[in-house]
Protein backbone atom coordinates (compact mmCIF):
# COMPACT_ATOMS: atom_id res chain seq x y z
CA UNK A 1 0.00 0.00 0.00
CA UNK A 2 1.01 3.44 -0.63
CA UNK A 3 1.87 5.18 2.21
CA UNK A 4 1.76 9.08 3.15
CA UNK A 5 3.40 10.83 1.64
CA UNK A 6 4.11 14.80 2.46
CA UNK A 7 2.16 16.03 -1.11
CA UNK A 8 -0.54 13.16 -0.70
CA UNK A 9 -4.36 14.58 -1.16
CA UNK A 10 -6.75 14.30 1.18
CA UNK A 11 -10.57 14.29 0.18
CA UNK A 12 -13.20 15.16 2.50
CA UNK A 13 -16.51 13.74 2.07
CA UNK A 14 -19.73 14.80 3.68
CA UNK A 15 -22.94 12.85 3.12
CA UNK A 16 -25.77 15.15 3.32
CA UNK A 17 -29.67 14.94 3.05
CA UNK A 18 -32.14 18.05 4.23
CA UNK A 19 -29.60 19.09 6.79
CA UNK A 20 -29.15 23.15 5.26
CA UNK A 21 -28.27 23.98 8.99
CA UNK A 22 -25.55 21.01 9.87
CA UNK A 23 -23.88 21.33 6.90
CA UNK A 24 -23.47 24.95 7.04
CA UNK A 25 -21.44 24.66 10.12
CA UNK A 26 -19.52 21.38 8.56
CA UNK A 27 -18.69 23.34 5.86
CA UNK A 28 -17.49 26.47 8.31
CA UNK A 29 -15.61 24.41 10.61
CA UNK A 30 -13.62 22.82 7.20
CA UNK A 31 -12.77 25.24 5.20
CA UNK A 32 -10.99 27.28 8.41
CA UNK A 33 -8.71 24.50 8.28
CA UNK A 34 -4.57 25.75 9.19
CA UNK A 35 -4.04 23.31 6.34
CA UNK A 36 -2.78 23.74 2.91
CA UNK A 37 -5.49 24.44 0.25
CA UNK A 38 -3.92 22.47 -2.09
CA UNK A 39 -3.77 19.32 -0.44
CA UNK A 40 -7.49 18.75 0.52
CA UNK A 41 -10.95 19.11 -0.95
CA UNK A 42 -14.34 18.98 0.02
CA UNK A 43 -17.07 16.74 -1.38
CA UNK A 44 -20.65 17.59 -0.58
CA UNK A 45 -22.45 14.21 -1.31
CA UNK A 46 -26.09 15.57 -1.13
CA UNK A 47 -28.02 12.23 -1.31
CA UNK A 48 -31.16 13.72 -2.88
CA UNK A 49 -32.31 17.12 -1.02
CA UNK A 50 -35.63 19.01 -1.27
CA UNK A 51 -35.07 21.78 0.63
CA UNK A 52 -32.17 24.81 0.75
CA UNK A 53 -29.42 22.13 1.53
CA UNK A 54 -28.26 22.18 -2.20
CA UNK A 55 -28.07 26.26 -2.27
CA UNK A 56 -26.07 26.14 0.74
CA UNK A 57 -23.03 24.29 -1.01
CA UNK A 58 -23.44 26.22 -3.78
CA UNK A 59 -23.00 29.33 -1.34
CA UNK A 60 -19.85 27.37 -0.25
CA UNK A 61 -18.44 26.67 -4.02
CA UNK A 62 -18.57 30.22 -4.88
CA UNK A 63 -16.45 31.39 -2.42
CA UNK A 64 -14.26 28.45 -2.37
CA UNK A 65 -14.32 27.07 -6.19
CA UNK A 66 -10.82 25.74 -6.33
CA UNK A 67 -11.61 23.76 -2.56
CA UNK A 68 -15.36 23.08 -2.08
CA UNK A 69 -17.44 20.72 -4.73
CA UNK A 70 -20.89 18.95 -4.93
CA UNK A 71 -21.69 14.85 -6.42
CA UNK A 72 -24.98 14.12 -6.26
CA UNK A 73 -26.72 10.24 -5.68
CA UNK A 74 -30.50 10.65 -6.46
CA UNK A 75 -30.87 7.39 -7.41
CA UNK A 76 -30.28 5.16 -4.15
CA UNK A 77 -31.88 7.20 -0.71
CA UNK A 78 -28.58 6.06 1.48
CA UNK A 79 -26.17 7.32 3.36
CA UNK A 80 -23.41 4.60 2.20
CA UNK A 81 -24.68 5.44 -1.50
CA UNK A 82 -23.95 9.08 -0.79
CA UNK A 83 -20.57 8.54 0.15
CA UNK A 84 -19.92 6.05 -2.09
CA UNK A 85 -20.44 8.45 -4.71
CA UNK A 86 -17.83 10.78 -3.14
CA UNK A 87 -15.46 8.31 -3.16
CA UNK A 88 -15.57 7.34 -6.70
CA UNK A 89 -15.28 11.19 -7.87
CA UNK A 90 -12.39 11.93 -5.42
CA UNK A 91 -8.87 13.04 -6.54
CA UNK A 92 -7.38 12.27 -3.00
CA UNK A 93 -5.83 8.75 -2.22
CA UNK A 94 -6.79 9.07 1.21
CA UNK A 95 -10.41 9.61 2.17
CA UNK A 96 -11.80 10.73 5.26
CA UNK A 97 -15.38 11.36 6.10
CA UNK A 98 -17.16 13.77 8.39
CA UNK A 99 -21.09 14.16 8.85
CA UNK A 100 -23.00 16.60 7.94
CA UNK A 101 -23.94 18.71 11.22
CA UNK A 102 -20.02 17.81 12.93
CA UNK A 103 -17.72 20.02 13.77
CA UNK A 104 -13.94 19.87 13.48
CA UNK A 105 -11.29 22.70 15.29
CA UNK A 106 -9.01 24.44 12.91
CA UNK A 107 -5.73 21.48 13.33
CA UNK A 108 -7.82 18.40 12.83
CA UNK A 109 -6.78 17.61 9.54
CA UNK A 110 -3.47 18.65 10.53
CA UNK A 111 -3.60 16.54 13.25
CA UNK A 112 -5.02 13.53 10.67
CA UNK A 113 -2.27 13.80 9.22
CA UNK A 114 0.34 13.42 11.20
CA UNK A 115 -1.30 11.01 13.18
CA UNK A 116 -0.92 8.91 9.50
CA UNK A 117 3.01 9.66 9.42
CA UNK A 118 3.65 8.37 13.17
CA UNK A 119 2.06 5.43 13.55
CA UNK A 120 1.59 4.42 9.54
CA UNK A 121 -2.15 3.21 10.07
CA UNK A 122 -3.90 1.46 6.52
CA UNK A 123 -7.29 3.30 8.95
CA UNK A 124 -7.50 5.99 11.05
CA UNK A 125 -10.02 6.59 14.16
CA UNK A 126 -10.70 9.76 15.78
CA UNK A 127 -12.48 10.22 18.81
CA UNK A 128 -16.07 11.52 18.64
CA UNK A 129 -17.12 14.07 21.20
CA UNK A 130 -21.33 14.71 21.81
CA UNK A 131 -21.88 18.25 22.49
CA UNK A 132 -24.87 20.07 24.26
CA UNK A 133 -26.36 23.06 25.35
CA UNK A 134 -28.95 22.83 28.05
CA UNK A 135 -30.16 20.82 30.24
CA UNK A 136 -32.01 18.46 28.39
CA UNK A 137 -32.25 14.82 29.74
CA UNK A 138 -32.50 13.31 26.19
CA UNK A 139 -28.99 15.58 25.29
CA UNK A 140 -27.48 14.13 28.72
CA UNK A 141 -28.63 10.50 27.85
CA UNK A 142 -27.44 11.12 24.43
CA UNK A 143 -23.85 12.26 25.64
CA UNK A 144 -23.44 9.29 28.24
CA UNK A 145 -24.50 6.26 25.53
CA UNK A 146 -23.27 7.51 22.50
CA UNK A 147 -20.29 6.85 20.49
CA UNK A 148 -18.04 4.56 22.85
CA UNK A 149 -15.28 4.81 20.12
CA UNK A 150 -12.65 3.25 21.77
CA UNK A 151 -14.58 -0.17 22.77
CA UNK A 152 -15.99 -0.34 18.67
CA UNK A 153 -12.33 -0.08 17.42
CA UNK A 154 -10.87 -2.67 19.86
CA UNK A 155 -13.68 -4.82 20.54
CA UNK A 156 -15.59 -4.71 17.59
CA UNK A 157 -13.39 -4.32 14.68
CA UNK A 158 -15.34 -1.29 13.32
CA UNK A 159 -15.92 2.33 13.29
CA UNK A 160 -18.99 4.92 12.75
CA UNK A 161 -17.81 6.50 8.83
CA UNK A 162 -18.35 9.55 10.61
CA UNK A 163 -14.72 9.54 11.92
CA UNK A 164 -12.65 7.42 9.56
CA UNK A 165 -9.90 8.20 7.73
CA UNK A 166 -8.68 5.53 4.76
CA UNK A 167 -7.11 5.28 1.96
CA UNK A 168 -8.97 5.36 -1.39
CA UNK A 169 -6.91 2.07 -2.67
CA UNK A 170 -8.64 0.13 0.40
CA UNK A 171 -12.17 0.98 -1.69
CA UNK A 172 -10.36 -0.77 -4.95
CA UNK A 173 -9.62 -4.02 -2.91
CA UNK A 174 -12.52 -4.85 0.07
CA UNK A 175 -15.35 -2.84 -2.23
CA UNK A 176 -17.13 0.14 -1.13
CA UNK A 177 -19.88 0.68 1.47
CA UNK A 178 -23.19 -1.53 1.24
CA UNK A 179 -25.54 0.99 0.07
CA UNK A 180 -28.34 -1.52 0.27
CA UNK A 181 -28.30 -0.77 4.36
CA UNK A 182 -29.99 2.02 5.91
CA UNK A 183 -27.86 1.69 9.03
CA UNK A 184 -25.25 -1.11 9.72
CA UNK A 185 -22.85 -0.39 6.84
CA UNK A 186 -20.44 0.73 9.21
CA UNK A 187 -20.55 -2.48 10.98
CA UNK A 188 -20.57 -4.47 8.02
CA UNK A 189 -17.59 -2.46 5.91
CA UNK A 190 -15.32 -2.68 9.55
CA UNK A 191 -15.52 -6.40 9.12
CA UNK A 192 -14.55 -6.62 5.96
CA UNK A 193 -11.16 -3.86 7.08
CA UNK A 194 -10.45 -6.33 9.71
CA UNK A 195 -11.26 -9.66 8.29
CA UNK A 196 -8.89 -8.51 5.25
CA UNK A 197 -5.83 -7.90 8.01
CA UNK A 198 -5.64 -4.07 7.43
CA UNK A 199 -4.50 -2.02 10.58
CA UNK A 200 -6.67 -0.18 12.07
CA UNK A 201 -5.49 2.71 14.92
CA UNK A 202 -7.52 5.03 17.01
CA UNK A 203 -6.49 8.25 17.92
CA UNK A 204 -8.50 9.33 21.18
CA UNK A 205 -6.52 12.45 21.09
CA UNK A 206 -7.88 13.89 17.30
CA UNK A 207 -11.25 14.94 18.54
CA UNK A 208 -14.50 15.16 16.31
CA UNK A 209 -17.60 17.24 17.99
CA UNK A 210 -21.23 15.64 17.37
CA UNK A 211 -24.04 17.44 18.69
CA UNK A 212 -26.45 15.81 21.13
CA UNK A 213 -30.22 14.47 20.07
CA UNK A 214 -32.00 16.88 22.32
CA UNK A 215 -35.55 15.30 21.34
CA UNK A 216 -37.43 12.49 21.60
CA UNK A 217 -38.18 12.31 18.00
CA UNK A 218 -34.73 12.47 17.39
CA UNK A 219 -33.89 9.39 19.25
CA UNK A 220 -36.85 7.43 18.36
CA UNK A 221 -36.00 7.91 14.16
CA UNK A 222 -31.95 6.46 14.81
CA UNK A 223 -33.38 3.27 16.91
CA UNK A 224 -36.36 3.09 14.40
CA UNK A 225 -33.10 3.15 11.42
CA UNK A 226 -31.13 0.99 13.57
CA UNK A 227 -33.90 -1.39 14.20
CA UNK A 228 -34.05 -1.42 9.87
CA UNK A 229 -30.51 -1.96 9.57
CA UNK A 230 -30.23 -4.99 12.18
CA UNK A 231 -32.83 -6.68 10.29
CA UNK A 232 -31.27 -5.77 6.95
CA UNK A 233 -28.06 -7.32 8.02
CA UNK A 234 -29.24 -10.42 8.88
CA UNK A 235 -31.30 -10.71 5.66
CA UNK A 236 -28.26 -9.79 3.38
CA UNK A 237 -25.31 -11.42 5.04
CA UNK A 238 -27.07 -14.19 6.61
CA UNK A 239 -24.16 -16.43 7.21
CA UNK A 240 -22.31 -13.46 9.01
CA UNK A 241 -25.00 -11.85 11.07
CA UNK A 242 -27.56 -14.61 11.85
CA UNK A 243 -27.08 -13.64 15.84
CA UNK A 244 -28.85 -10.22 14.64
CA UNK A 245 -31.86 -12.43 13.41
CA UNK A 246 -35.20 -11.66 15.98
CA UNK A 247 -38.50 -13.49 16.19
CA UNK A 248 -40.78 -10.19 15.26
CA UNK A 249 -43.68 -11.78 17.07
CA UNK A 250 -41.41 -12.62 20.47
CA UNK A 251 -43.02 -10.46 23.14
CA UNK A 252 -39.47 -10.06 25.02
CA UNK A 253 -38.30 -8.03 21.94
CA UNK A 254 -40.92 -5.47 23.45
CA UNK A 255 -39.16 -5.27 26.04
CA UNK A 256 -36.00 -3.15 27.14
CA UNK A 257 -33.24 -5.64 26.81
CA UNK A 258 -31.51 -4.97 30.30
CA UNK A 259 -33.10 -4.61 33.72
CA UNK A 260 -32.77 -1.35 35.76
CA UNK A 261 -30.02 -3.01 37.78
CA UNK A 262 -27.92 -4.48 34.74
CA UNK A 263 -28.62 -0.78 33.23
CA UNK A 264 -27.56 0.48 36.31
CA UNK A 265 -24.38 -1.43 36.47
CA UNK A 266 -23.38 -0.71 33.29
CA UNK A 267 -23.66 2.75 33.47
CA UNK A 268 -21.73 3.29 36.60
CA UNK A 269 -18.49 5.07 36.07
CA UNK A 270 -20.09 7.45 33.89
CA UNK A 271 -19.43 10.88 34.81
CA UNK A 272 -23.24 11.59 33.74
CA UNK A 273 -24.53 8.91 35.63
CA UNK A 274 -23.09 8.98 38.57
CA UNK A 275 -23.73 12.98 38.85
CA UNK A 276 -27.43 12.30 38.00
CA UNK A 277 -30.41 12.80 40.25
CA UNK A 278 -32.52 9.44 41.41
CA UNK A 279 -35.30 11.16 39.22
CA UNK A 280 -32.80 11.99 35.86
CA UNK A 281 -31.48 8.06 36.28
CA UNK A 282 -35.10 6.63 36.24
CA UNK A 283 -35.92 9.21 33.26
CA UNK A 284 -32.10 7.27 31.37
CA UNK A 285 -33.82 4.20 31.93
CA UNK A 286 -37.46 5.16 30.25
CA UNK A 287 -35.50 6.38 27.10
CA UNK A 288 -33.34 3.69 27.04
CA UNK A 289 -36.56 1.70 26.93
CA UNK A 290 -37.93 3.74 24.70
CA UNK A 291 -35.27 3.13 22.41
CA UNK A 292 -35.27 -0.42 22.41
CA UNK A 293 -38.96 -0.55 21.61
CA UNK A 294 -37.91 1.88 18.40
CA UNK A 295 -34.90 -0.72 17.24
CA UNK A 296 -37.55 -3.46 17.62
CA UNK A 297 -40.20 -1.84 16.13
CA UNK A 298 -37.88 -0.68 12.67
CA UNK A 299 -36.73 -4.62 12.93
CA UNK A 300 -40.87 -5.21 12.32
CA UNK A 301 -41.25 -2.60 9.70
CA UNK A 302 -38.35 -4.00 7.71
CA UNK A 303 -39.21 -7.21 7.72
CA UNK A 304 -42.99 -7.13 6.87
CA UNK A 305 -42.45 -4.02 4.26
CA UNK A 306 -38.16 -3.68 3.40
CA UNK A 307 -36.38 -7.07 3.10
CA UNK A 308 -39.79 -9.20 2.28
CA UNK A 309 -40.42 -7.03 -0.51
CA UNK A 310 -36.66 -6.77 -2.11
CA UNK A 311 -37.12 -10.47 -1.42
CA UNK A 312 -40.29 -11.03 -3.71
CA UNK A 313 -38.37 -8.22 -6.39
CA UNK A 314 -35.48 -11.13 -6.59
């Protein structure tokens, strides 16, 4: 593999649908980068947007022509399809990706890139920090579940896209993203990284900012995608994820999937936790419920409307 070298480009690609706002502070947080202009650009994948999303890259482009740029992917409504079409228009040989609505500080691709020169990584993982304003308890619950980055990387062999760096020639060998999957291509493209013997290396220290989902609806629509995802896993790559296979009609899948004391247990240590009232701890629990019942419920939609249906189509 080709490694880094000092005049190597570096594209940055952010998947986008109906997010004007995010993006506009993706965008702002990018192209303040104390990196050279000629050795990075910045793909907009918009994956199909009806609203003012489009107009604000184009704001972008014309002030930056030479360093901003837009793909579009109308045909597949994905995430993996969006930034699979960044890849395969990207001049860079190393590819990292950043969501629409993150932030980055001014010396993160700096810091990118020399974490790739010390320690000479096929992947890179940064860190992902939730941020909130507030005092919501869904932003709090949000901030003490979310994005353990560390334990995916180590333990799991796999990172959210939303904070990978890789190079392009990677794409040419394992194949690119699933964009079949709704959710769970992360999952599924880690294994194939690992299972292929590529090295993978976190970097706790390069930090990535994410805000916090400060509503219920917010939380309900990921488990409700992640629910879709589980189900399209196991109905894709049967062999590989038939653990993630669920008996729609089980009444226990109704149910949260630890008790209050196992949830309690597993949460202790947590800064957030452990500073929380008895009342903001027995509010974690209801929305961890709550989110179960979402996964579980998107597992049931998929299966009697997604998977059966691209299963009659075959």
């Amino acid at each position: 593999m080709n490694k880094l070298s000092k005049r190597m480009k570096i594209s940055v690609i952010i998947p986008v649908y109906n997010d004007p706002s995010g993006l506009k502070d993706t965008l702002n947080s990018l192209v303040e980068q104390n990196f050279s202009k000629d050795l990075f650009e910045i793909i907009v994948a918009d994956n199909g947007s009806t609203d003012e999303t489009f107009s604000v890259s184009e704001s972008f482009i014309d002030r930056y022509p030479k360093l901003v740029r837009i793909v579009q992917e109308n045909d597949i409504q994905s995430s993996y399809a969006a930034r699979n079409k960044g890849i395969k228009e990207a001049e860079g040989l190393i590819i990292t990706f950043i969501d629409a609505d993150m932030t980055v500080e001014k010396d993160w691709l700096q810091k990118v890139v020399e974490s790739l020169q010390k320690n000479q990584p096929d992947c890179l993982v940064c860190n992902l920090a939730v941020i909130h304003r507030g005092k919501s308890i869904f932003a709090l619950y949000d901030k003490m579940v979310s994005f353990p980055i560390e334990q995916y990387v180590k333990e799991m062999h796999f990172t959210p896209v939303g904070c990978l760096t890789i190079y392009k020639e990677i794409f040419n060998k394992i194949g690119l993203f699933d964009s079949n999957l709704i959710s769970g291509g992360d999952h599924e493209f880690g294994d194939r990284v690992y299972e292929a013997g590529y090295k993978i290396s976190y970097a706790p220290d390069i930090v990535m900012q994410h805000p916090a989902r400060c509503s219920p609806n917010k939380h309900l629509l990921k488990a409700f995608r992640v629910g879709r995802g589980l189900k399209q896993l196991s109905f894709y790559y049967p062999a590989r994820y038939k653990k993630k296979y669920k008996n729609i009609l089980d009444p226990r899948n109704f149910l949260p999937k630890m008790s209050i004391l196992r949830f309690t247990r597993t949460m202790r240590g947590n800064k957030i936790w452990d500073e929380a009232s008895c009342m903001q701890r027995i509010l974690f629990y209801f929305i961890y419920w709550f989110c179960c019942l979402g996964s579980h419920l998107g597992y049931v939609y998929e299966s009697l409307f997604g998977t059966k249906k691209k299963n009659a189509e075959r």
